[in-house]
Structures are given as C-alpha cells and as structure tokens.
Coordinates of C-alpha atoms in Angstrom, one line a residue:
M1 CA -0.3 -30.1 -23.8
S2 CA -4.1 -30.0 -24.0
E3 CA -6.0 -26.7 -23.8
S4 CA -7.6 -27.6 -20.5
T5 CA -4.2 -28.4 -19.0
Y6 CA -2.8 -25.1 -20.4
N7 CA -5.7 -23.1 -18.9
W8 CA -5.2 -24.9 -15.5
I9 CA -1.5 -24.1 -15.4
W10 CA -2.1 -20.5 -16.5
N11 CA -4.7 -19.9 -13.9
L12 CA -2.5 -21.4 -11.2
I13 CA 0.4 -19.1 -12.2
A14 CA -1.9 -16.0 -12.4
N15 CA -3.6 -16.5 -9.1
C16 CA -0.7 -17.8 -7.0
W17 CA 0.1 -14.1 -6.5
F18 CA -2.7 -13.6 -4.0
I19 CA -1.6 -16.7 -2.1
G20 CA 2.0 -15.6 -1.9
F21 CA 1.1 -12.0 -1.0
F22 CA -1.2 -13.1 1.8
F23 CA 1.5 -15.4 3.2
G24 CA 4.0 -12.6 3.0
I25 CA 1.8 -10.2 4.9
W26 CA 2.0 -12.5 7.9
L27 CA 5.7 -13.2 7.4
S28 CA 6.4 -9.5 7.7
P29 CA 6.0 -9.0 11.5
L30 CA 8.0 -12.2 12.2
I31 CA 11.0 -10.8 10.3
N32 CA 10.6 -7.1 10.9
D33 CA 10.0 -7.3 14.6
K34 CA 12.6 -10.0 15.4
F35 CA 15.5 -9.1 13.1
G36 CA 14.7 -5.5 12.3
R37 CA 13.4 -3.4 9.4
K38 CA 16.8 -3.4 7.6
I39 CA 17.2 -7.2 7.7
G40 CA 13.6 -7.6 6.5
F41 CA 14.1 -5.2 3.7
I42 CA 17.4 -6.6 2.5
S43 CA 16.5 -10.3 2.8
M44 CA 13.2 -9.9 0.9
N45 CA 14.8 -7.7 -1.8
A46 CA 17.3 -10.6 -2.2
I47 CA 14.3 -13.0 -2.6
S48 CA 12.8 -10.5 -5.1
L49 CA 16.0 -10.6 -7.1
L50 CA 16.0 -14.4 -7.1
A51 CA 12.3 -14.4 -8.2
S52 CA 13.2 -12.0 -11.1
I53 CA 16.0 -14.3 -12.2
L54 CA 13.8 -17.4 -11.9
R55 CA 11.0 -15.9 -14.0
F56 CA 13.5 -14.9 -16.7
L57 CA 15.0 -18.4 -16.8
A58 CA 11.5 -19.9 -16.9
I59 CA 10.8 -18.1 -20.2
L60 CA 14.3 -18.9 -21.5
C61 CA 14.0 -22.6 -20.7
Y62 CA 10.2 -23.0 -21.2
L63 CA 9.6 -24.2 -17.6
P64 CA 6.2 -23.2 -16.3
E65 CA 7.1 -24.7 -12.9
L66 CA 9.9 -22.2 -12.6
L67 CA 7.6 -19.3 -13.6
F68 CA 5.1 -20.4 -10.9
L69 CA 7.9 -20.5 -8.2
G70 CA 9.3 -17.2 -9.3
R71 CA 5.9 -15.5 -9.2
L72 CA 5.1 -17.0 -5.8
L73 CA 8.4 -15.8 -4.4
A74 CA 7.9 -12.4 -5.9
A75 CA 4.5 -12.1 -4.2
I76 CA 5.9 -13.1 -0.8
S77 CA 8.8 -10.6 -1.1
T78 CA 6.6 -7.8 -2.3
A79 CA 4.3 -8.1 0.7
V80 CA 7.2 -8.0 3.1
T81 CA 9.2 -5.3 1.4
Y82 CA 6.2 -3.0 1.0
Q83 CA 5.5 -3.2 4.7
S84 CA 9.2 -2.8 5.5
L85 CA 9.3 0.3 3.4
I86 CA 6.4 1.9 5.2
L87 CA 7.9 1.0 8.5
Y88 CA 11.3 2.4 7.4
L89 CA 9.8 5.7 6.2
Q90 CA 7.6 6.1 9.3
E91 CA 10.3 5.4 11.8
C92 CA 13.2 7.3 10.1
S93 CA 11.5 10.5 9.1
P94 CA 11.3 13.7 11.2
T95 CA 7.8 14.2 12.5
S96 CA 7.3 17.3 10.4
L97 CA 8.1 15.3 7.2
R98 CA 6.7 11.9 8.1
G99 CA 3.7 12.3 5.8
V100 CA 5.6 13.4 2.7
M101 CA 8.3 10.8 3.2
S102 CA 5.7 8.1 3.5
F103 CA 4.2 9.4 0.3
T104 CA 7.3 8.4 -1.6
S105 CA 6.4 4.7 -1.3
E106 CA 3.2 5.3 -3.3
I107 CA 5.0 7.5 -5.8
S108 CA 7.5 4.8 -6.5
Y109 CA 4.8 2.1 -6.6
A110 CA 2.6 4.2 -9.0
F111 CA 5.6 4.9 -11.3
M112 CA 6.6 1.3 -11.4
A113 CA 3.1 0.2 -12.2
L114 CA 3.0 2.8 -15.1
L115 CA 6.5 1.6 -16.3
G116 CA 5.3 -2.0 -16.2
M117 CA 2.3 -1.2 -18.4
F118 CA 4.5 0.8 -20.8
L119 CA 7.0 -1.9 -21.1
G120 CA 4.2 -4.4 -21.6
L121 CA 3.0 -2.7 -24.8
D122 CA 3.4 -4.7 -27.9
S123 CA 5.6 -2.0 -29.4
I124 CA 8.1 -2.2 -26.5
F125 CA 8.6 -5.6 -24.8
G126 CA 5.0 -7.0 -25.0
K127 CA 5.9 -9.5 -27.7
N128 CA 9.2 -10.5 -26.1
L129 CA 8.7 -12.0 -22.7
K130 CA 12.4 -12.7 -22.2
L131 CA 13.2 -9.0 -22.3
L132 CA 10.0 -8.0 -20.3
L133 CA 10.7 -10.4 -17.4
G134 CA 14.5 -10.0 -17.6
F135 CA 14.2 -6.2 -17.2
A136 CA 12.9 -6.8 -13.6
V137 CA 16.4 -8.1 -12.6
I138 CA 17.9 -4.6 -13.0
P139 CA 15.8 -2.6 -10.4
S140 CA 15.9 -5.6 -8.0
L141 CA 19.7 -5.6 -8.1
I142 CA 19.9 -1.8 -7.7
A143 CA 17.6 -1.9 -4.7
L144 CA 19.6 -4.5 -3.0
I145 CA 22.9 -2.6 -3.5
V146 CA 21.4 0.7 -2.2
L147 CA 20.0 -0.9 1.0
F148 CA 23.2 -2.2 2.5
P149 CA 24.8 1.1 3.7
M150 CA 21.5 2.3 5.2
P151 CA 21.3 2.0 9.0
E152 CA 18.5 0.5 11.0
T153 CA 15.6 2.8 12.0
P154 CA 16.3 4.8 15.2
K155 CA 13.0 3.7 16.8
F156 CA 13.9 0.0 16.4
L157 CA 17.4 0.5 17.7
Y158 CA 16.2 2.5 20.7
I159 CA 13.0 0.7 21.7
V160 CA 13.8 -2.9 20.7
K161 CA 17.6 -3.1 20.6
K162 CA 17.9 -0.6 23.5
D163 CA 21.0 0.9 21.9
P164 CA 20.9 4.8 22.3
K165 CA 24.3 5.2 20.7
L166 CA 23.4 3.4 17.5
A167 CA 20.0 5.2 17.5
T168 CA 21.7 8.5 17.7
K169 CA 23.9 7.6 14.7
S170 CA 20.8 6.5 12.8
I171 CA 19.1 9.9 13.6
K172 CA 22.1 11.8 12.4
F173 CA 22.1 9.7 9.2
Y174 CA 18.4 10.2 8.4
H175 CA 17.7 13.7 9.9
G176 CA 21.1 15.2 9.1
K177 CA 24.2 15.9 11.2
S178 CA 22.8 19.2 12.5
S179 CA 19.6 17.6 13.9
D180 CA 18.8 17.6 17.6
A181 CA 19.2 13.9 18.3
Q182 CA 18.5 14.3 22.0
S183 CA 15.1 15.8 21.3
V184 CA 14.2 13.0 18.9
L185 CA 15.3 10.3 21.4
H186 CA 13.2 12.0 24.0
E187 CA 10.1 11.6 21.9
I188 CA 11.0 8.0 21.1
A189 CA 11.4 7.4 24.9
L190 CA 8.0 8.7 25.6
E191 CA 6.5 6.3 23.0
A192 CA 8.5 3.4 24.6
E193 CA 7.5 4.2 28.2
A194 CA 3.8 4.1 27.4
E195 CA 4.0 0.4 26.5
S196 CA 5.1 -2.8 28.1
Q197 CA 8.1 -4.7 26.7
S198 CA 6.3 -7.9 25.8
N199 CA 5.7 -8.9 22.2
S200 CA 2.5 -7.9 20.5
S201 CA -0.2 -10.5 19.8
I202 CA -3.5 -10.8 17.9
K203 CA -5.3 -11.4 21.1
E204 CA -3.9 -8.2 22.7
I205 CA -4.8 -6.2 19.7
F206 CA -8.5 -7.3 19.7
T207 CA -8.9 -7.1 23.4
T208 CA -7.3 -3.6 23.8
P209 CA -9.9 -0.9 23.0
Y210 CA -7.5 1.7 21.4
L211 CA -5.7 -1.0 19.3
R212 CA -9.0 -2.4 18.2
K213 CA -10.1 1.1 17.2
A214 CA -6.9 1.7 15.3
V215 CA -7.4 -1.5 13.3
L216 CA -11.0 -0.6 12.6
L217 CA -10.2 2.9 11.4
S218 CA -7.3 1.6 9.3
C219 CA -9.4 -1.1 7.7
L220 CA -12.2 1.4 6.9
A221 CA -9.7 3.7 5.3
L222 CA -8.3 0.9 3.3
Q223 CA -11.8 0.0 2.1
N224 CA -11.6 2.9 -0.3
T225 CA -8.7 1.2 -2.1
V226 CA -10.5 -2.1 -2.9
A227 CA -11.9 -0.9 -6.3
L228 CA -8.5 0.0 -7.7
W229 CA -7.5 -3.5 -8.7
A230 CA -10.8 -4.4 -10.4
I231 CA -10.7 -1.1 -12.4
L232 CA -7.1 -1.4 -13.4
L233 CA -7.5 -5.1 -14.5
S234 CA -10.9 -4.8 -16.1
S235 CA -11.5 -1.1 -17.1
T236 CA -11.3 -2.1 -20.8
D237 CA -14.3 -4.5 -20.3
F238 CA -16.3 -2.0 -18.3
L239 CA -15.8 0.8 -20.9
K240 CA -16.6 -1.5 -23.8
H241 CA -20.0 -2.2 -22.1
A242 CA -20.5 1.6 -22.2
N243 CA -19.9 1.3 -26.0
L244 CA -16.6 3.2 -25.9
K245 CA -14.5 2.5 -28.9
E246 CA -12.3 -0.5 -28.4
D247 CA -9.0 1.2 -29.1
I248 CA -9.7 4.0 -26.6
A249 CA -11.0 1.5 -24.0
E250 CA -7.8 -0.5 -24.3
W251 CA -5.7 2.6 -23.3
S252 CA -7.9 3.4 -20.3
S253 CA -5.7 1.4 -17.8
T254 CA -2.6 3.2 -19.0
G255 CA -4.4 6.5 -18.8
M256 CA -5.5 5.7 -15.2
A257 CA -2.0 4.7 -14.2
L258 CA -0.7 8.0 -15.6
A259 CA -3.4 9.9 -13.7
Y260 CA -2.4 7.9 -10.6
V261 CA 1.3 8.9 -10.9
I262 CA 0.4 12.6 -11.4
G263 CA -1.9 12.4 -8.4
T264 CA 0.7 11.0 -6.1
I265 CA 3.3 13.6 -7.1
L266 CA 0.9 16.5 -6.5
G267 CA -0.5 15.0 -3.3
S268 CA 3.0 14.8 -1.8
T269 CA 3.1 18.6 -1.9
C270 CA -0.1 19.0 0.1
I271 CA 0.1 16.3 2.8
E272 CA 2.1 18.2 5.3
K273 CA 0.1 21.4 4.6
Y274 CA -3.5 20.1 4.9
G275 CA -3.1 16.9 7.0
R276 CA -4.1 13.3 6.7
R277 CA -7.7 13.5 8.0
P278 CA -9.0 16.2 5.5
M279 CA -7.2 14.6 2.5
I280 CA -8.5 11.1 3.3
L281 CA -12.1 12.3 3.7
I282 CA -12.1 14.7 0.8
F283 CA -10.4 12.5 -1.8
S284 CA -12.1 9.2 -0.6
T285 CA -15.4 11.0 -1.1
A286 CA -14.3 12.2 -4.6
N287 CA -13.2 8.6 -5.3
T288 CA -16.6 7.2 -4.3
A289 CA -18.4 10.0 -6.2
S290 CA -16.4 9.1 -9.4
L291 CA -17.6 5.5 -9.1
L292 CA -21.2 6.6 -8.5
L293 CA -21.1 8.9 -11.5
Y294 CA -19.7 6.0 -13.6
V295 CA -22.8 3.9 -12.6
I296 CA -25.1 6.8 -13.6
F297 CA -23.4 7.5 -16.9
A298 CA -23.3 3.8 -17.8
A299 CA -27.0 3.5 -17.1
L300 CA -27.9 6.6 -19.1
Q301 CA -25.4 6.0 -22.0
P302 CA -28.0 4.1 -24.2
L303 CA -30.1 7.3 -24.1
M304 CA -27.2 9.8 -24.4
D305 CA -24.3 8.3 -26.4
F306 CA -21.7 10.9 -25.4
L307 CA -21.8 9.7 -21.8
Q308 CA -19.5 6.9 -22.9
Y309 CA -16.7 9.5 -22.6
G310 CA -18.1 10.4 -19.2
C311 CA -17.5 6.8 -18.1
L312 CA -13.9 7.1 -19.2
L313 CA -13.4 10.4 -17.4
C314 CA -14.8 8.9 -14.2
F315 CA -12.1 6.2 -14.3
L316 CA -9.3 8.8 -15.0
F317 CA -10.6 11.0 -12.2
Y318 CA -10.7 7.9 -9.9
G319 CA -7.0 7.2 -10.7
F320 CA -6.0 10.8 -10.0
T321 CA -7.9 11.2 -6.7
Y322 CA -6.7 7.8 -5.6
G323 CA -3.1 8.9 -6.1
F324 CA -3.6 12.4 -4.6
G325 CA -5.1 11.6 -1.3
V326 CA -6.3 8.0 -0.8
G327 CA -3.8 5.3 -1.6
P328 CA -0.6 7.1 -0.4
I329 CA -2.1 7.9 3.0
V330 CA -4.3 5.0 4.0
W331 CA -1.5 2.5 3.5
Y332 CA 0.6 4.0 6.2
L333 CA -2.3 5.2 8.4
S334 CA -2.1 2.2 10.7
C335 CA 1.5 2.9 11.5
E336 CA 0.6 6.3 12.8
L337 CA -2.2 5.1 15.1
V338 CA -0.3 2.5 17.2
P339 CA 3.0 2.4 19.2
Q340 CA 6.2 0.8 17.8
R341 CA 5.6 -2.5 19.6
H342 CA 2.3 -3.2 17.8
R343 CA 3.1 -1.4 14.5
S344 CA 4.2 -4.3 12.3
L345 CA 1.5 -6.7 13.5
V346 CA -1.3 -4.2 13.2
Q347 CA -0.1 -3.3 9.8
S348 CA -0.1 -6.9 8.7
L349 CA -3.6 -7.5 10.2
C350 CA -5.0 -4.5 8.3
Y351 CA -3.3 -5.5 5.0
A352 CA -4.5 -9.1 5.4
I353 CA -8.2 -8.0 5.8
N354 CA -7.8 -5.6 2.9
T355 CA -6.3 -8.4 0.7
I356 CA -9.3 -10.7 1.5
M357 CA -11.7 -7.9 0.5
V358 CA -9.7 -7.2 -2.7
V359 CA -9.7 -10.9 -3.7
I360 CA -13.5 -11.3 -3.0
S361 CA -14.4 -8.2 -5.0
T362 CA -12.0 -8.8 -7.8
F363 CA -13.3 -12.3 -8.4
T364 CA -16.9 -11.2 -7.9
I365 CA -17.1 -8.0 -10.0
L366 CA -17.1 -9.6 -13.5
P367 CA -19.7 -12.2 -12.8
L368 CA -21.9 -9.7 -11.0
F369 CA -21.3 -7.1 -13.8
S370 CA -22.5 -9.6 -16.4
V371 CA -25.8 -9.8 -14.5
I372 CA -26.6 -6.3 -13.2
K373 CA -24.1 -4.3 -15.3
A374 CA -22.6 -1.1 -13.8
Y375 CA -24.9 -1.4 -10.7
A376 CA -22.4 -4.0 -9.4
F377 CA -20.2 -1.0 -8.5
L378 CA -22.9 0.2 -6.0
A379 CA -23.0 -3.1 -4.1
L380 CA -19.2 -3.8 -4.1
Y381 CA -17.7 -0.4 -3.8
V382 CA -19.9 2.7 -3.4
I383 CA -22.1 1.5 -0.5
P384 CA -19.2 0.0 1.6
S385 CA -17.1 3.2 0.9
C386 CA -20.0 5.5 2.0
F387 CA -20.3 3.4 5.2
S388 CA -16.6 3.7 6.0
L389 CA -16.5 7.4 5.3
V390 CA -19.3 8.1 7.9
I391 CA -17.3 6.4 10.6
L392 CA -14.0 7.9 9.5
F393 CA -15.6 11.4 9.6
S394 CA -16.7 10.7 13.2
Q395 CA -13.7 8.9 14.6
L396 CA -10.5 9.5 12.6
P397 CA -7.9 11.6 14.5
E398 CA -5.5 14.0 12.7
T399 CA -1.9 12.7 12.8
K400 CA -0.1 15.4 11.0
G401 CA 2.8 16.9 12.9
R402 CA 2.1 14.8 16.0
E403 CA 4.2 12.3 17.9
I404 CA 2.9 8.7 18.0
H405 CA 2.5 8.8 21.8
E406 CA 0.2 11.8 21.5
I407 CA -2.0 10.1 18.9
V408 CA -2.1 7.0 21.0
A409 CA -3.1 9.0 24.0
E410 CA -6.0 10.5 22.0
L411 CA -7.2 7.1 20.9
R412 CA -7.1 5.9 24.5
G413 CA -9.2 8.9 25.5
K414 CA -6.6 10.2 27.9
Q415 CA -4.7 13.4 28.4
Q416 CA -1.1 13.0 27.4
P417 CA 1.0 12.3 30.5
K418 CA 3.9 14.5 31.3
I419 CA 6.7 12.0 31.2
S420 CA 10.3 13.3 30.8
V421 CA 12.7 10.5 31.2
L422 CA 15.7 9.9 28.9
N423 CA 18.4 7.4 29.2
N424 CA 21.7 9.0 30.3
E425 CA 23.8 6.6 28.3
I426 CA 23.9 8.9 25.3

C-alpha cells in the first residue's frame, strides 16, 4: 500500500465519525418518537455492541474496511443513544431531581472520555490496538443487559401510547413505590393537553414562535461547547506554540479530561440548589474568559516566559468550568423548553446545528492558528460565545423545579392556564 493510499484510508476512517454522528442525530427522532425511548436505547446499544466487535475483528484480521464500518456504526449509535439517554433522564425523573439526574449523562460521558485517554496511554493499551478496541465490547454488553428490565418513560407511555396503567407502573419504578403517581400523571396530562396530537415537523418548529425561540436559546447555549473538541484534540499543539515543554503539553488533554470529570461531579451537587440559568451564565462566562486569557497569555508569553504555564492553567480551568456548569446543562436544555411532542425533533435539530459548528471550527482552527496564532480563538470561540451570552442573559428562562407546561407557557408569553383534567382510567 502506497503512503498516499494509506493516508486516504486513514483520513476516511478518522472523519467518517462526523458523517455517522450527523446521520444518527436525524435518525433519533424517527426511532425515539415512533417506537419509544426504550426501543431506541436498546436497539442502538445493540448496534454499538456490534460496532465494538467489528472494530476488534478489523484489527485482528487487518481489515480497514471493517474498521471503517465499525466506526461508522459506532458514530450512528452514539448519536441516537446519547439523545435517548437525555430523553430518558428528563422524562423519568421527578421534577425536583430532573437537573441532577440529567447531569449523570455528562458525568458518565466525561468519565468514559478520561478512561479512554487513560487506556490509550502507551503504558496501558496504547501499543496494543487489539486490547484497546476489544475493551469497548465489555461496557457495550453490560449496557445492553442493564437496559432490558427498565420500563419505558412514563411521559411516552401516557402521552404517546395513552396507557395510564403502564405509565403508573413506570412512575412507581422510577420514582419509588411510595411516590404520588396520581400527582405526576396530572402534571403529564397538563403538558399533553397544551399540545395537539399530530407529529412534530421542522416546518412547525420554525413557524411557531415559542418553538423557534426554544431552538434559538438552545443553540446559543450549545455554542459555548464548540471549543471543547478543538482543545481536547489539539491542546498539545496550542501549548507547544506557547513554548510549554513537550512532555507537559502532551499530558494537557488528560489533565483537561480529569478537570472535566471533577467539574461534572461537583456541578451535580449544585444544579438543583442554584438552578440552570445562573449556572449556564456564570460558567459559560468563566469558560469564555479562560479562552480570552489564553489568547492574552499566549500573546505575551514571548515577553514573560512564565505565562506558558498560564496557558496550561487556562485549558485546565476551561475543562473544569465546562464540566461544572456548561456541558452537562446545555445538552439537555432543549428538552426542558418544549413539550414532549416536539422534544426529540427539537433536540435533534439543535444537536445537528451544533455538530455543523463543531466540524467547521475543528477543521478551521489549526489552519487559522498557523496564520494568526492564538488570536484564532477570538474569531472562532470568544466573540461568538460573548454574543450568545448577551442573548441568553436577556431571554433564557429558569427551568429548575418547574413543570414543562409552565416553562412552555412562559416562552409563549401567556399565563399558565388552570387545567385540571385527569383520565379516570387509572
């Protein structure tokens, strides 16, 4: 195999992730809305298990085509399962615990990212691709086994399947046997009655003012996540340009991932105490400030050599603040701003827009960095984030401890109607 052929195949395998993930984003509402969150979760975890096996066999048998297929399937399944998980946590949790339960998705994601980096070290599995890729089979299999006994979400059962009895059983399973299922169903009924029974559509989302506003606010909040991928993937290069020692720079991504994990754990203890709005605004501002300080420190480093360590601290602080109050919240924000009927499609729309922004910035940052150095962060991340923060400060509602129908009523600019109808079939 020639070097050019090898590079072409490697680039295809590396970049097919974005294609698969983008496809999976739009596959999610088709599966989750038609068949349910549980079916979407289980079916895509099965695909994830298959993808893990294919990638392991690809290395074992030296088949790059199999590695490409496995990575593509993994990307598709990841996009669907991540959205299914958010929907599950949002629709199963008691209102008072909805935030902290949704936080667990980011905690698990951050921990798995750190574990992946750790296992990829040369001293662990980094020099043995068979063990590195084969290890992924274990968590995929465990996840699939755990999911089978879990019931469907009560909101899907009540609103879509119109089965109050199964919805009650689901509430008892997730909220506990001593929970007041009648009260929970009453709130679900209020959310259902505020909407028509037809399927959601892109046209309806963009022509309905409150849905359009929900998409805008969610996308602006997600804008503050765009820089994460570029920093995780290329922090070593950025820090080398600041003349940081190579061995320290190479550990920066692992250090960021560790700070990210610590941030998510600590943030989960604060979300129900302080609320979504203040945490998003405060920590997104801190996130943006850390990138701005990196630009300043990198520009001044030739004059003050010790600022190379300031650049490193900026990235570590970015990882911590991202985990504490940005990433865990903004990824589920769209689910708290719209009714159940629109939730999956709005979620997919916001994730798709964010993925496009991530791809553009990730492929732009290194060429731009080579031309204007650290100032590239201003154009790609700092200025867009500042713009988003201004609008979020003005328009973002608080969602902590509130039922979805109350939040929707605020976005509509209406007083919450006094509806008190509950199906007597229970």
